[in-house]
C-alpha positions as protocol buffer text, in pm:
chain_id: "A"
residue {
  index: 1
  type: UNK
  ca { x: 7899 y: 8456 z: 8532 }
}
residue {
  index: 2
  type: UNK
  ca { x: 8050 y: 8529 z: 8874 }
}
residue {
  index: 3
  type: UNK
  ca { x: 7791 y: 8559 z: 9150 }
}
residue {
  index: 4
  type: UNK
  ca { x: 7881 y: 8827 z: 9405 }
}
residue {
  index: 5
  type: UNK
  ca { x: 7708 y: 8879 z: 9738 }
}
residue {
  index: 6
  type: UNK
  ca { x: 7706 y: 9242 z: 9857 }
}
residue {
  index: 7
  type: UNK
  ca { x: 7604 y: 9317 z: 10215 }
}
residue {
  index: 8
  type: UNK
  ca { x: 7489 y: 9661 z: 10326 }
}
residue {
  index: 9
  type: UNK
  ca { x: 7348 y: 9707 z: 9977 }
}
residue {
  index: 10
  type: UNK
  ca { x: 7124 y: 9998 z: 10076 }
}
residue {
  index: 11
  type: UNK
  ca { x: 7414 y: 10198 z: 10221 }
}
residue {
  index: 12
  type: UNK
  ca { x: 7617 y: 10472 z: 10058 }
}
residue {
  index: 13
  type: UNK
  ca { x: 7903 y: 10244 z: 9952 }
}
residue {
  index: 14
  type: UNK
  ca { x: 7707 y: 9921 z: 9915 }
}
residue {
  index: 15
  type: UNK
  ca { x: 7449 y: 10064 z: 9677 }
}
residue {
  index: 16
  type: UNK
  ca { x: 7722 y: 10209 z: 9454 }
}
residue {
  index: 17
  type: UNK
  ca { x: 7905 y: 9873 z: 9452 }
}
residue {
  index: 18
  type: UNK
  ca { x: 7586 y: 9692 z: 9349 }
}
residue {
  index: 19
  type: UNK
  ca { x: 7518 y: 9932 z: 9064 }
}
residue {
  index: 20
  type: UNK
  ca { x: 7873 y: 9895 z: 8931 }
}
residue {
  index: 21
  type: UNK
  ca { x: 7891 y: 9516 z: 8965 }
}
residue {
  index: 22
  type: UNK
  ca { x: 7549 y: 9462 z: 8807 }
}
residue {
  index: 23
  type: UNK
  ca { x: 7700 y: 9556 z: 8471 }
}
residue {
  index: 24
  type: UNK
  ca { x: 7912 y: 9242 z: 8452 }
}
residue {
  index: 25
  type: UNK
  ca { x: 7831 y: 9014 z: 8749 }
}
residue {
  index: 26
  type: UNK
  ca { x: 7536 y: 8824 z: 8893 }
}
residue {
  index: 27
  type: UNK
  ca { x: 7474 y: 9034 z: 9207 }
}
residue {
  index: 28
  type: UNK
  ca { x: 7285 y: 8925 z: 9517 }
}
residue {
  index: 29
  type: UNK
  ca { x: 7226 y: 9233 z: 9732 }
}
residue {
  index: 30
  type: UNK
  ca { x: 7154 y: 9202 z: 10104 }
}
residue {
  index: 31
  type: UNK
  ca { x: 6959 y: 9465 z: 10298 }
}
residue {
  index: 32
  type: UNK
  ca { x: 6817 y: 9461 z: 10650 }
}
residue {
  index: 33
  type: UNK
  ca { x: 6463 y: 9326 z: 10696 }
}
residue {
  index: 34
  type: UNK
  ca { x: 6337 y: 9666 z: 10812 }
}
residue {
  index: 35
  type: UNK
  ca { x: 6516 y: 9867 z: 10544 }
}
residue {
  index: 36
  type: UNK
  ca { x: 6317 y: 10055 z: 10282 }
}
residue {
  index: 37
  type: UNK
  ca { x: 6318 y: 9915 z: 9930 }
}
residue {
  index: 38
  type: UNK
  ca { x: 6596 y: 10050 z: 9715 }
}
residue {
  index: 39
  type: UNK
  ca { x: 6661 y: 10061 z: 9341 }
}
residue {
  index: 40
  type: UNK
  ca { x: 6993 y: 9894 z: 9270 }
}
residue {
  index: 41
  type: UNK
  ca { x: 6959 y: 9797 z: 8907 }
}
residue {
  index: 42
  type: UNK
  ca { x: 6958 y: 9438 z: 8783 }
}
residue {
  index: 43
  type: UNK
  ca { x: 7032 y: 9262 z: 9112 }
}
residue {
  index: 44
  type: UNK
  ca { x: 6869 y: 8993 z: 9324 }
}
residue {
  index: 45
  type: UNK
  ca { x: 6752 y: 9163 z: 9643 }
}
residue {
  index: 46
  type: UNK
  ca { x: 6734 y: 8962 z: 9965 }
}
residue {
  index: 47
  type: UNK
  ca { x: 6672 y: 9061 z: 10325 }
}
residue {
  index: 48
  type: UNK
  ca { x: 6874 y: 8941 z: 10621 }
}
residue {
  index: 49
  type: UNK
  ca { x: 6989 y: 9055 z: 10961 }
}
residue {
  index: 50
  type: UNK
  ca { x: 7362 y: 9075 z: 11032 }
}
residue {
  index: 51
  type: UNK
  ca { x: 7388 y: 8887 z: 11360 }
}
residue {
  index: 52
  type: UNK
  ca { x: 7650 y: 8650 z: 11502 }
}
residue {
  index: 53
  type: UNK
  ca { x: 7404 y: 8361 z: 11462 }
}
residue {
  index: 54
  type: UNK
  ca { x: 7253 y: 8446 z: 11121 }
}
residue {
  index: 55
  type: UNK
  ca { x: 7220 y: 8144 z: 10894 }
}
residue {
  index: 56
  type: UNK
  ca { x: 7363 y: 8244 z: 10555 }
}
residue {
  index: 57
  type: UNK
  ca { x: 7336 y: 7904 z: 10384 }
}
residue {
  index: 58
  type: UNK
  ca { x: 7065 y: 7988 z: 10131 }
}
residue {
  index: 59
  type: UNK
  ca { x: 7193 y: 8339 z: 10067 }
}
residue {
  index: 60
  type: UNK
  ca { x: 7547 y: 8216 z: 10001 }
}
residue {
  index: 61
  type: UNK
  ca { x: 7434 y: 7942 z: 9763 }
}
residue {
  index: 62
  type: UNK
  ca { x: 7627 y: 7973 z: 9436 }
}
residue {
  index: 63
  type: UNK
  ca { x: 7825 y: 8277 z: 9555 }
}
residue {
  index: 64
  type: UNK
  ca { x: 8193 y: 8305 z: 9455 }
}
residue {
  index: 65
  type: UNK
  ca { x: 8279 y: 8641 z: 9613 }
}
residue {
  index: 66
  type: UNK
  ca { x: 8143 y: 8834 z: 9912 }
}
residue {
  index: 67
  type: UNK
  ca { x: 8181 y: 9212 z: 9930 }
}
residue {
  index: 68
  type: UNK
  ca { x: 8108 y: 9295 z: 10292 }
}
residue {
  index: 69
  type: UNK
  ca { x: 8003 y: 9660 z: 10324 }
}
residue {
  index: 70
  type: UNK
  ca { x: 7753 y: 9621 z: 10608 }
}
residue {
  index: 71
  type: UNK
  ca { x: 7866 y: 9743 z: 10950 }
}
residue {
  index: 72
  type: UNK
  ca { x: 7769 y: 9930 z: 11259 }
}
residue {
  index: 73
  type: UNK
  ca { x: 7920 y: 10261 z: 11160 }
}
residue {
  index: 74
  type: UNK
  ca { x: 8080 y: 10539 z: 11361 }
}
residue {
  index: 75
  type: UNK
  ca { x: 7820 y: 10772 z: 11513 }
}
residue {
  index: 76
  type: UNK
  ca { x: 7884 y: 11131 z: 11616 }
}
residue {
  index: 77
  type: UNK
  ca { x: 7666 y: 11123 z: 11928 }
}
residue {
  index: 78
  type: UNK
  ca { x: 7702 y: 10777 z: 12080 }
}
residue {
  index: 79
  type: UNK
  ca { x: 7424 y: 10673 z: 12320 }
}
residue {
  index: 80
  type: UNK
  ca { x: 7517 y: 10310 z: 12388 }
}
residue {
  index: 81
  type: UNK
  ca { x: 7632 y: 10222 z: 12742 }
}
residue {
  index: 82
  type: UNK
  ca { x: 7917 y: 10012 z: 12600 }
}
residue {
  index: 83
  type: UNK
  ca { x: 7986 y: 10127 z: 12244 }
}
residue {
  index: 84
  type: UNK
  ca { x: 8280 y: 9891 z: 12188 }
}
residue {
  index: 85
  type: UNK
  ca { x: 8072 y: 9583 z: 12268 }
}
residue {
  index: 86
  type: UNK
  ca { x: 7797 y: 9703 z: 12033 }
}
residue {
  index: 87
  type: UNK
  ca { x: 8052 y: 9757 z: 11756 }
}
residue {
  index: 88
  type: UNK
  ca { x: 8207 y: 9416 z: 11822 }
}
residue {
  index: 89
  type: UNK
  ca { x: 7868 y: 9244 z: 11806 }
}
residue {
  index: 90
  type: UNK
  ca { x: 7816 y: 9351 z: 11444 }
}
residue {
  index: 91
  type: UNK
  ca { x: 8158 y: 9438 z: 11307 }
}
residue {
  index: 92
  type: UNK
  ca { x: 8348 y: 9144 z: 11457 }
}
residue {
  index: 93
  type: UNK
  ca { x: 8121 y: 8857 z: 11565 }
}
residue {
  index: 94
  type: UNK
  ca { x: 7861 y: 8893 z: 11288 }
}
residue {
  index: 95
  type: UNK
  ca { x: 8129 y: 8952 z: 11024 }
}
residue {
  index: 96
  type: UNK
  ca { x: 8323 y: 8641 z: 11126 }
}
residue {
  index: 97
  type: UNK
  ca { x: 8005 y: 8434 z: 11126 }
}
residue {
  index: 98
  type: UNK
  ca { x: 7940 y: 8535 z: 10765 }
}
residue {
  index: 99
  type: UNK
  ca { x: 8301 y: 8478 z: 10660 }
}
residue {
  index: 100
  type: UNK
  ca { x: 8317 y: 8139 z: 10834 }
}
residue {
  index: 101
  type: UNK
  ca { x: 8005 y: 8017 z: 10658 }
}
residue {
  index: 102
  type: UNK
  ca { x: 8134 y: 8154 z: 10328 }
}
residue {
  index: 103
  type: UNK
  ca { x: 8462 y: 7964 z: 10372 }
}
residue {
  index: 104
  type: UNK
  ca { x: 8283 y: 7643 z: 10469 }
}
residue {
  index: 105
  type: UNK
  ca { x: 8085 y: 7627 z: 10143 }
}
residue {
  index: 106
  type: UNK
  ca { x: 8377 y: 7716 z: 9918 }
}
residue {
  index: 107
  type: UNK
  ca { x: 8338 y: 8090 z: 9856 }
}
residue {
  index: 108
  type: UNK
  ca { x: 8665 y: 8197 z: 9698 }
}
residue {
  index: 109
  type: UNK
  ca { x: 8712 y: 8557 z: 9810 }
}
residue {
  index: 110
  type: UNK
  ca { x: 8590 y: 8786 z: 10089 }
}
residue {
  index: 111
  type: UNK
  ca { x: 8636 y: 9159 z: 10024 }
}
residue {
  index: 112
  type: UNK
  ca { x: 8611 y: 9345 z: 10353 }
}
residue {
  index: 113
  type: UNK
  ca { x: 8543 y: 9719 z: 10354 }
}
residue {
  index: 114
  type: UNK
  ca { x: 8726 y: 9844 z: 10661 }
}
residue {
  index: 115
  type: UNK
  ca { x: 8835 y: 10197 z: 10762 }
}
residue {
  index: 116
  type: UNK
  ca { x: 9148 y: 10410 z: 10763 }
}
residue {
  index: 117
  type: UNK
  ca { x: 9072 y: 10450 z: 11134 }
}
residue {
  index: 118
  type: UNK
  ca { x: 9246 y: 10115 z: 11179 }
}
residue {
  index: 119
  type: UNK
  ca { x: 9572 y: 10299 z: 11105 }
}
residue {
  index: 120
  type: UNK
  ca { x: 9487 y: 10583 z: 11341 }
}
residue {
  index: 121
  type: UNK
  ca { x: 9326 y: 10923 z: 11353 }
}
residue {
  index: 122
  type: UNK
  ca { x: 9605 y: 11161 z: 11255 }
}
residue {
  index: 123
  type: UNK
  ca { x: 9927 y: 11170 z: 11055 }
}
residue {
  index: 124
  type: UNK
  ca { x: 10227 y: 11390 z: 11117 }
}
residue {
  index: 125
  type: UNK
  ca { x: 10542 y: 11356 z: 10906 }
}
residue {
  index: 126
  type: UNK
  ca { x: 10443 y: 11046 z: 10711 }
}
residue {
  index: 127
  type: UNK
  ca { x: 10126 y: 10922 z: 10544 }
}
residue {
  index: 128
  type: UNK
  ca { x: 9965 y: 10599 z: 10662 }
}
residue {
  index: 129
  type: UNK
  ca { x: 10065 y: 10281 z: 10479 }
}
residue {
  index: 130
  type: UNK
  ca { x: 9887 y: 9946 z: 10479 }
}
residue {
  index: 131
  type: UNK
  ca { x: 10188 y: 9780 z: 10644 }
}
residue {
  index: 132
  type: UNK
  ca { x: 10185 y: 10015 z: 10945 }
}
residue {
  index: 133
  type: UNK
  ca { x: 10102 y: 9868 z: 11285 }
}
residue {
  index: 134
  type: UNK
  ca { x: 9732 y: 9926 z: 11362 }
}
residue {
  index: 135
  type: UNK
  ca { x: 9658 y: 10216 z: 11598 }
}
residue {
  index: 136
  type: UNK
  ca { x: 9277 y: 10242 z: 11610 }
}
residue {
  index: 137
  type: UNK
  ca { x: 9155 y: 10536 z: 11815 }
}
residue {
  index: 138
  type: UNK
  ca { x: 8778 y: 10485 z: 11846 }
}
residue {
  index: 139
  type: UNK
  ca { x: 8553 y: 10191 z: 11940 }
}
residue {
  index: 140
  type: UNK
  ca { x: 8443 y: 10169 z: 11575 }
}
residue {
  index: 141
  type: UNK
  ca { x: 8803 y: 10155 z: 11448 }
}
residue {
  index: 142
  type: UNK
  ca { x: 8900 y: 9903 z: 11718 }
}
residue {
  index: 143
  type: UNK
  ca { x: 8619 y: 9673 z: 11606 }
}
residue {
  index: 144
  type: UNK
  ca { x: 8730 y: 9704 z: 11243 }
}
residue {
  index: 145
  type: UNK
  ca { x: 9089 y: 9625 z: 11338 }
}
residue {
  index: 146
  type: UNK
  ca { x: 8984 y: 9319 z: 11538 }
}
residue {
  index: 147
  type: UNK
  ca { x: 8774 y: 9196 z: 11246 }
}
residue {
  index: 148
  type: UNK
  ca { x: 9068 y: 9239 z: 11009 }
}
residue {
  index: 149
  type: UNK
  ca { x: 9297 y: 9034 z: 11233 }
}
residue {
  index: 150
  type: UNK
  ca { x: 9043 y: 8755 z: 11273 }
}
residue {
  index: 151
  type: UNK
  ca { x: 8977 y: 8745 z: 10899 }
}
residue {
  index: 152
  type: UNK
  ca { x: 9348 y: 8710 z: 10827 }
}
residue {
  index: 153
  type: UNK
  ca { x: 9367 y: 8416 z: 11068 }
}
residue {
  index: 154
  type: UNK
  ca { x: 9064 y: 8261 z: 10900 }
}
residue {
  index: 155
  type: UNK
  ca { x: 9229 y: 8300 z: 10561 }
}
residue {
  index: 156
  type: UNK
  ca { x: 9532 y: 8104 z: 10683 }
}
residue {
  index: 157
  type: UNK
  ca { x: 9316 y: 7831 z: 10834 }
}
residue {
  index: 158
  type: UNK
  ca { x: 9058 y: 7788 z: 10557 }
}
residue {
  index: 159
  type: UNK
  ca { x: 9206 y: 7911 z: 10230 }
}
residue {
  index: 160
  type: UNK
  ca { x: 8943 y: 8183 z: 10195 }
}
residue {
  index: 161
  type: UNK
  ca { x: 9104 y: 8476 z: 10010 }
}
residue {
  index: 162
  type: UNK
  ca { x: 9058 y: 8789 z: 10219 }
}
residue {
  index: 163
  type: UNK
  ca { x: 9100 y: 9137 z: 10068 }
}
residue {
  index: 164
  type: UNK
  ca { x: 9085 y: 9437 z: 10301 }
}
residue {
  index: 165
  type: UNK
  ca { x: 9016 y: 9790 z: 10176 }
}
residue {
  index: 166
  type: UNK
  ca { x: 9060 y: 10088 z: 10410 }
}
residue {
  index: 167
  type: UNK
  ca { x: 8908 y: 10412 z: 10277 }
}
residue {
  index: 168
  type: UNK
  ca { x: 8939 y: 10756 z: 10435 }
}
residue {
  index: 169
  type: UNK
  ca { x: 8640 y: 10994 z: 10414 }
}
residue {
  index: 170
  type: UNK
  ca { x: 8427 y: 10900 z: 10114 }
}
residue {
  index: 171
  type: UNK
  ca { x: 8238 y: 11171 z: 9926 }
}
residue {
  index: 172
  type: UNK
  ca { x: 7991 y: 11173 z: 9638 }
}
residue {
  index: 173
  type: UNK
  ca { x: 7619 y: 11187 z: 9567 }
}
residue {
  index: 174
  type: UNK
  ca { x: 7423 y: 11086 z: 9879 }
}
residue {
  index: 175
  type: UNK
  ca { x: 7735 y: 11120 z: 10097 }
}
residue {
  index: 176
  type: UNK
  ca { x: 7629 y: 11136 z: 10461 }
}
residue {
  index: 177
  type: UNK
  ca { x: 7781 y: 11323 z: 10752 }
}
residue {
  index: 178
  type: UNK
  ca { x: 8029 y: 11608 z: 10749 }
}
residue {
  index: 179
  type: UNK
  ca { x: 8070 y: 11635 z: 10375 }
}
residue {
  index: 180
  type: UNK
  ca { x: 7699 y: 11703 z: 10326 }
}
residue {
  index: 181
  type: UNK
  ca { x: 7709 y: 11960 z: 10606 }
}
residue {
  index: 182
  type: UNK
  ca { x: 7997 y: 12145 z: 10438 }
}
residue {
  index: 183
  type: UNK
  ca { x: 7805 y: 12145 z: 10109 }
}
residue {
  index: 184
  type: UNK
  ca { x: 7503 y: 12301 z: 10278 }
}
residue {
  index: 185
  type: UNK
  ca { x: 7711 y: 12570 z: 10449 }
}
residue {
  index: 186
  type: UNK
  ca { x: 7884 y: 12665 z: 10125 }
}
residue {
  index: 187
  type: UNK
  ca { x: 7557 y: 12683 z: 9930 }
}
residue {
  index: 188
  type: UNK
  ca { x: 7389 y: 12900 z: 10192 }
}
residue {
  index: 189
  type: UNK
  ca { x: 7693 y: 13131 z: 10214 }
}
residue {
  index: 190
  type: UNK
  ca { x: 7753 y: 13051 z: 10579 }
}
residue {
  index: 191
  type: UNK
  ca { x: 8088 y: 13209 z: 10685 }
}
residue {
  index: 192
  type: UNK
  ca { x: 8338 y: 12944 z: 10791 }
}
residue {
  index: 193
  type: UNK
  ca { x: 8634 y: 13028 z: 11019 }
}
residue {
  index: 194
  type: UNK
  ca { x: 8870 y: 12807 z: 10820 }
}
residue {
  index: 195
  type: UNK
  ca { x: 9053 y: 13043 z: 10589 }
}
residue {
  index: 196
  type: UNK
  ca { x: 9389 y: 12986 z: 10759 }
}
residue {
  index: 197
  type: UNK
  ca { x: 9361 y: 12606 z: 10786 }
}
residue {
  index: 198
  type: UNK
  ca { x: 9592 y: 12562 z: 10490 }
}
residue {
  index: 199
  type: UNK
  ca { x: 9887 y: 12369 z: 10631 }
}
residue {
  index: 200
  type: UNK
  ca { x: 9715 y: 12041 z: 10707 }
}
residue {
  index: 201
  type: UNK
  ca { x: 9673 y: 11769 z: 10445 }
}
residue {
  index: 202
  type: UNK
  ca { x: 9392 y: 11519 z: 10424 }
}
residue {
  index: 203
  type: UNK
  ca { x: 9317 y: 11232 z: 10188 }
}
residue {
  index: 204
  type: UNK
  ca { x: 8967 y: 11175 z: 10053 }
}
residue {
  index: 205
  type: UNK
  ca { x: 8816 y: 10931 z: 9807 }
}
residue {
  index: 206
  type: UNK
  ca { x: 8536 y: 10990 z: 9559 }
}
residue {
  index: 207
  type: UNK
  ca { x: 8277 y: 10712 z: 9573 }
}
residue {
  index: 208
  type: UNK
  ca { x: 8336 y: 10611 z: 9209 }
}
residue {
  index: 209
  type: UNK
  ca { x: 8709 y: 10572 z: 9276 }
}
residue {
  index: 210
  type: UNK
  ca { x: 8645 y: 10356 z: 9581 }
}
residue {
  index: 211
  type: UNK
  ca { x: 8399 y: 10140 z: 9390 }
}
residue {
  index: 212
  type: UNK
  ca { x: 8642 y: 10105 z: 9101 }
}
residue {
  index: 213
  type: UNK
  ca { x: 8904 y: 9965 z: 9339 }
}
residue {
  index: 214
  type: UNK
  ca { x: 8652 y: 9729 z: 9502 }
}
residue {
  index: 215
  type: UNK
  ca { x: 8551 y: 9597 z: 9160 }
}
residue {
  index: 216
  type: UNK
  ca { x: 8919 y: 9548 z: 9078 }
}
residue {
  index: 217
  type: UNK
  ca { x: 8962 y: 9347 z: 9400 }
}
residue {
  index: 218
  type: UNK
  ca { x: 8682 y: 9108 z: 9304 }
}
residue {
  index: 219
  type: UNK
  ca { x: 8904 y: 8895 z: 9083 }
}
residue {
  index: 220
  type: UNK
  ca { x: 9252 y: 9048 z: 9057 }
}
residue {
  index: 221
  type: UNK
  ca { x: 9500 y: 8767 z: 9132 }
}
residue {
  index: 222
  type: UNK
  ca { x: 9738 y: 8997 z: 9318 }
}
residue {
  index: 223
  type: UNK
  ca { x: 9466 y: 9120 z: 9555 }
}
residue {
  index: 224
  type: UNK
  ca { x: 9435 y: 8791 z: 9746 }
}
residue {
  index: 225
  type: UNK
  ca { x: 9513 y: 8827 z: 10117 }
}
residue {
  index: 226
  type: UNK
  ca { x: 9626 y: 9188 z: 10084 }
}
residue {
  index: 227
  type: UNK
  ca { x: 9533 y: 9514 z: 10255 }
}
residue {
  index: 228
  type: UNK
  ca { x: 9487 y: 9822 z: 10039 }
}
residue {
  index: 229
  type: UNK
  ca { x: 9456 y: 10191 z: 10119 }
}
residue {
  index: 230
  type: UNK
  ca { x: 9264 y: 10406 z: 9873 }
}
residue {
  index: 231
  type: UNK
  ca { x: 9229 y: 10777 z: 9797 }
}
residue {
  index: 232
  type: UNK
  ca { x: 9194 y: 11022 z: 9509 }
}
residue {
  index: 233
  type: UNK
  ca { x: 9576 y: 11044 z: 9514 }
}
residue {
  index: 234
  type: UNK
  ca { x: 9569 y: 11418 z: 9585 }
}
residue {
  index: 235
  type: UNK
  ca { x: 9577 y: 11547 z: 9941 }
}
residue {
  index: 236
  type: UNK
  ca { x: 9418 y: 11881 z: 10027 }
}
residue {
  index: 237
  type: UNK
  ca { x: 9421 y: 12127 z: 10313 }
}
residue {
  index: 238
  type: UNK
  ca { x: 9082 y: 12211 z: 10461 }
}
residue {
  index: 239
  type: UNK
  ca { x: 9088 y: 12562 z: 10312 }
}
residue {
  index: 240
  type: UNK
  ca { x: 9177 y: 12434 z: 9964 }
}
residue {
  index: 241
  type: UNK
  ca { x: 8910 y: 12165 z: 9982 }
}
residue {
  index: 242
  type: UNK
  ca { x: 8644 y: 12422 z: 10072 }
}
residue {
  index: 243
  type: UNK
  ca { x: 8751 y: 12657 z: 9792 }
}
residue {
  index: 244
  type: UNK
  ca { x: 8738 y: 12377 z: 9537 }
}
residue {
  index: 245
  type: UNK
  ca { x: 8402 y: 12257 z: 9671 }
}
residue {
  index: 246
  type: UNK
  ca { x: 8270 y: 12612 z: 9642 }
}
residue {
  index: 247
  type: UNK
  ca { x: 8399 y: 12638 z: 9285 }
}
residue {
  index: 248
  type: UNK
  ca { x: 8221 y: 12313 z: 9197 }
}
residue {
  index: 249
  type: UNK
  ca { x: 7902 y: 12453 z: 9349 }
}
residue {
  index: 250
  type: UNK
  ca { x: 7939 y: 12784 z: 9167 }
}
residue {
  index: 251
  type: UNK
  ca { x: 7942 y: 12970 z: 9497 }
}
residue {
  index: 252
  type: UNK
  ca { x: 8197 y: 13195 z: 9667 }
}
residue {
  index: 253
  type: UNK
  ca { x: 8388 y: 13041 z: 9957 }
}
residue {
  index: 254
  type: UNK
  ca { x: 8332 y: 13274 z: 10252 }
}
residue {
  index: 255
  type: UNK
  ca { x: 8628 y: 13170 z: 10465 }
}
residue {
  index: 256
  type: UNK
  ca { x: 8719 y: 13381 z: 10767 }
}
residue {
  index: 257
  type: UNK
  ca { x: 9094 y: 13391 z: 10848 }
}
residue {
  index: 258
  type: UNK
  ca { x: 9094 y: 13240 z: 11199 }
}
residue {
  index: 259
  type: UNK
  ca { x: 9416 y: 13067 z: 11316 }
}
residue {
  index: 260
  type: UNK
  ca { x: 9392 y: 12690 z: 11351 }
}
residue {
  index: 261
  type: UNK
  ca { x: 9514 y: 12721 z: 11711 }
}
residue {
  index: 262
  type: UNK
  ca { x: 9207 y: 12930 z: 11797 }
}
residue {
  index: 263
  type: UNK
  ca { x: 8976 y: 12673 z: 11639 }
}
residue {
  index: 264
  type: UNK
  ca { x: 9143 y: 12397 z: 11840 }
}
residue {
  index: 265
  type: UNK
  ca { x: 9111 y: 12597 z: 12163 }
}
residue {
  index: 266
  type: UNK
  ca { x: 8747 y: 12675 z: 12095 }
}
residue {
  index: 267
  type: UNK
  ca { x: 8664 y: 12311 z: 12026 }
}
residue {
  index: 268
  type: UNK
  ca { x: 8829 y: 12207 z: 12352 }
}
residue {
  index: 269
  type: UNK
  ca { x: 8636 y: 12468 z: 12549 }
}
residue {
  index: 270
  type: UNK
  ca { x: 8304 y: 12330 z: 12426 }
}
residue {
  index: 271
  type: UNK
  ca { x: 8414 y: 11972 z: 12486 }
}
residue {
  index: 272
  type: UNK
  ca { x: 8436 y: 11875 z: 12118 }
}
residue {
  index: 273
  type: UNK
  ca { x: 8809 y: 11841 z: 12043 }
}
residue {
  index: 274
  type: UNK
  ca { x: 8737 y: 11588 z: 11770 }
}
residue {
  index: 275
  type: UNK
  ca { x: 8582 y: 11860 z: 11555 }
}
residue {
  index: 276
  type: UNK
  ca { x: 8907 y: 12057 z: 11550 }
}
residue {
  index: 277
  type: UNK
  ca { x: 9106 y: 11743 z: 11472 }
}
residue {
  index: 278
  type: UNK
  ca { x: 8890 y: 11663 z: 11169 }
}
residue {
  index: 279
  type: UNK
  ca { x: 8906 y: 12021 z: 11043 }
}
residue {
  index: 280
  type: UNK
  ca { x: 9262 y: 12120 z: 11129 }
}
residue {
  index: 281
  type: UNK
  ca { x: 9458 y: 11796 z: 11157 }
}
residue {
  index: 282
  type: UNK
  ca { x: 9621 y: 11591 z: 10884 }
}
residue {
  index: 283
  type: UNK
  ca { x: 9525 y: 11241 z: 10773 }
}
residue {
  index: 284
  type: UNK
  ca { x: 9712 y: 11124 z: 10466 }
}
residue {
  index: 285
  type: UNK
  ca { x: 9725 y: 10780 z: 10310 }
}
residue {
  index: 286
  type: UNK
  ca { x: 9990 y: 10633 z: 10084 }
}
residue {
  index: 287
  type: UNK
  ca { x: 9830 y: 10435 z: 9800 }
}
residue {
  index: 288
  type: UNK
  ca { x: 10160 y: 10340 z: 9638 }
}
residue {
  index: 289
  type: UNK
  ca { x: 10111 y: 9969 z: 9713 }
}
residue {
  index: 290
  type: UNK
  ca { x: 9758 y: 9978 z: 9572 }
}
residue {
  index: 291
  type: UNK
  ca { x: 9876 y: 10135 z: 9247 }
}
residue {
  index: 292
  type: UNK
  ca { x: 10182 y: 9916 z: 9205 }
}
residue {
  index: 293
  type: UNK
  ca { x: 10043 y: 9575 z: 9305 }
}
residue {
  index: 294
  type: UNK
  ca { x: 9712 y: 9610 z: 9120 }
}
residue {
  index: 295
  type: UNK
  ca { x: 9817 y: 9843 z: 8839 }
}
residue {
  index: 296
  type: UNK
  ca { x: 9534 y: 10065 z: 8960 }
}
residue {
  index: 297
  type: UNK
  ca { x: 9491 y: 10440 z: 8976 }
}
residue {
  index: 298
  type: UNK
  ca { x: 9184 y: 10647 z: 9061 }
}
residue {
  index: 299
  type: UNK
  ca { x: 8995 y: 10706 z: 8736 }
}
residue {
  index: 300
  type: UNK
  ca { x: 8827 y: 11027 z: 8854 }
}
residue {
  index: 301
  type: UNK
  ca { x: 9016 y: 11343 z: 8955 }
}
residue {
  index: 302
  type: UNK
  ca { x: 8934 y: 11538 z: 9269 }
}
residue {
  index: 303
  type: UNK
  ca { x: 8786 y: 11829 z: 9075 }
}
residue {
  index: 304
  type: UNK
  ca { x: 8569 y: 11601 z: 8861 }
}
residue {
  index: 305
  type: UNK
  ca { x: 8454 y: 11413 z: 9169 }
}
residue {
  index: 306
  type: UNK
  ca { x: 8363 y: 11740 z: 9340 }
}
residue {
  index: 307
  type: UNK
  ca { x: 8187 y: 11861 z: 9024 }
}
residue {
  index: 308
  type: UNK
  ca { x: 7972 y: 11546 z: 9006 }
}
residue {
  index: 309
  type: UNK
  ca { x: 7897 y: 11562 z: 9377 }
}
residue {
  index: 310
  type: UNK
  ca { x: 7801 y: 11929 z: 9361 }
}
residue {
  index: 311
  type: UNK
  ca { x: 7582 y: 11882 z: 9052 }
}
residue {
  index: 312
  type: UNK
  ca { x: 7385 y: 11606 z: 9221 }
}
residue {
  index: 313
  type: UNK
  ca { x: 7358 y: 11796 z: 9547 }
}
residue {
  index: 314
  type: UNK
  ca { x: 7229 y: 12112 z: 9376 }
}
residue {
  index: 315
  type: UNK
  ca { x: 6980 y: 11913 z: 9170 }
}
residue {
  index: 316
  type: UNK
  ca { x: 6835 y: 11743 z: 9475 }
}
residue {
  index: 317
  type: UNK
  ca { x: 6899 y: 11877 z: 9824 }
}
residue {
  index: 318
  type: UNK
  ca { x: 7043 y: 12215 z: 9736 }
}
residue {
  index: 319
  type: UNK
  ca { x: 6788 y: 12339 z: 9483 }
}
residue {
  index: 320
  type: UNK
  ca { x: 6654 y: 12677 z: 9576 }
}
residue {
  index: 321
  type: UNK
  ca { x: 6861 y: 12707 z: 9894 }
}
């Protein structure tokens, strides 16, 4: 049985990957020493820091594939004096240390969970493709791009098969960040000034669809040394997304018809232009290569993904609110 090492196993994506892989692989799940215990199914749970000098020898023993989900993630309110160096410490140096040790002991494949931010932060006439020149726009995305480049060089030098997966916003049960905030606003009936934000298009990916692709990349021959974009294969405007989220929640979508230009102006006036970009801008990904090269398509539709997300949210965080 293939032994797979999953880092960041207590995270949103990592925990879902562990649960899926445990059905047909021998999974060794890595969490931070200070992290709370988590239930991940039939997996071997180990604790380790992700540092540039971490010794992975014992943890990598017998491992054939590494799925590297752990990272210093993008934060909305950055407090570090030098955010890029902090991102590089974990996302570049520590990642390359793990990959180098994996290559040295004969691990076959390294699946790296990156970010669509490597492509950039906004699309205009054309969706992002995996072959596009990188245009990272944040310290987090820059660190991910640098890690990707270094991993590709390592693949050429060592024979380690590197597979890179770049997801856009991931949603699902336990989804952190903006998606959870939107769920809460819709459930409470909070009026949102987004009724006219219907010309943008954004790609999203349901957690089960992302995990399905990652599992496919574990051993698919055509995945070796490739970069894949992933989405639900249906792009939505912000207004349409909110209406379909509300329908999944069984709530009305109280959307106020405010022009997108006014939202953009307001965000600039309060010094938060990024908010308007995420709400009003477009970010589309082309998953044609992923579908054609791997024979893969997302198994869960957008509406089913939203239904499952809403059902879990109502049963846990949203009950009685």
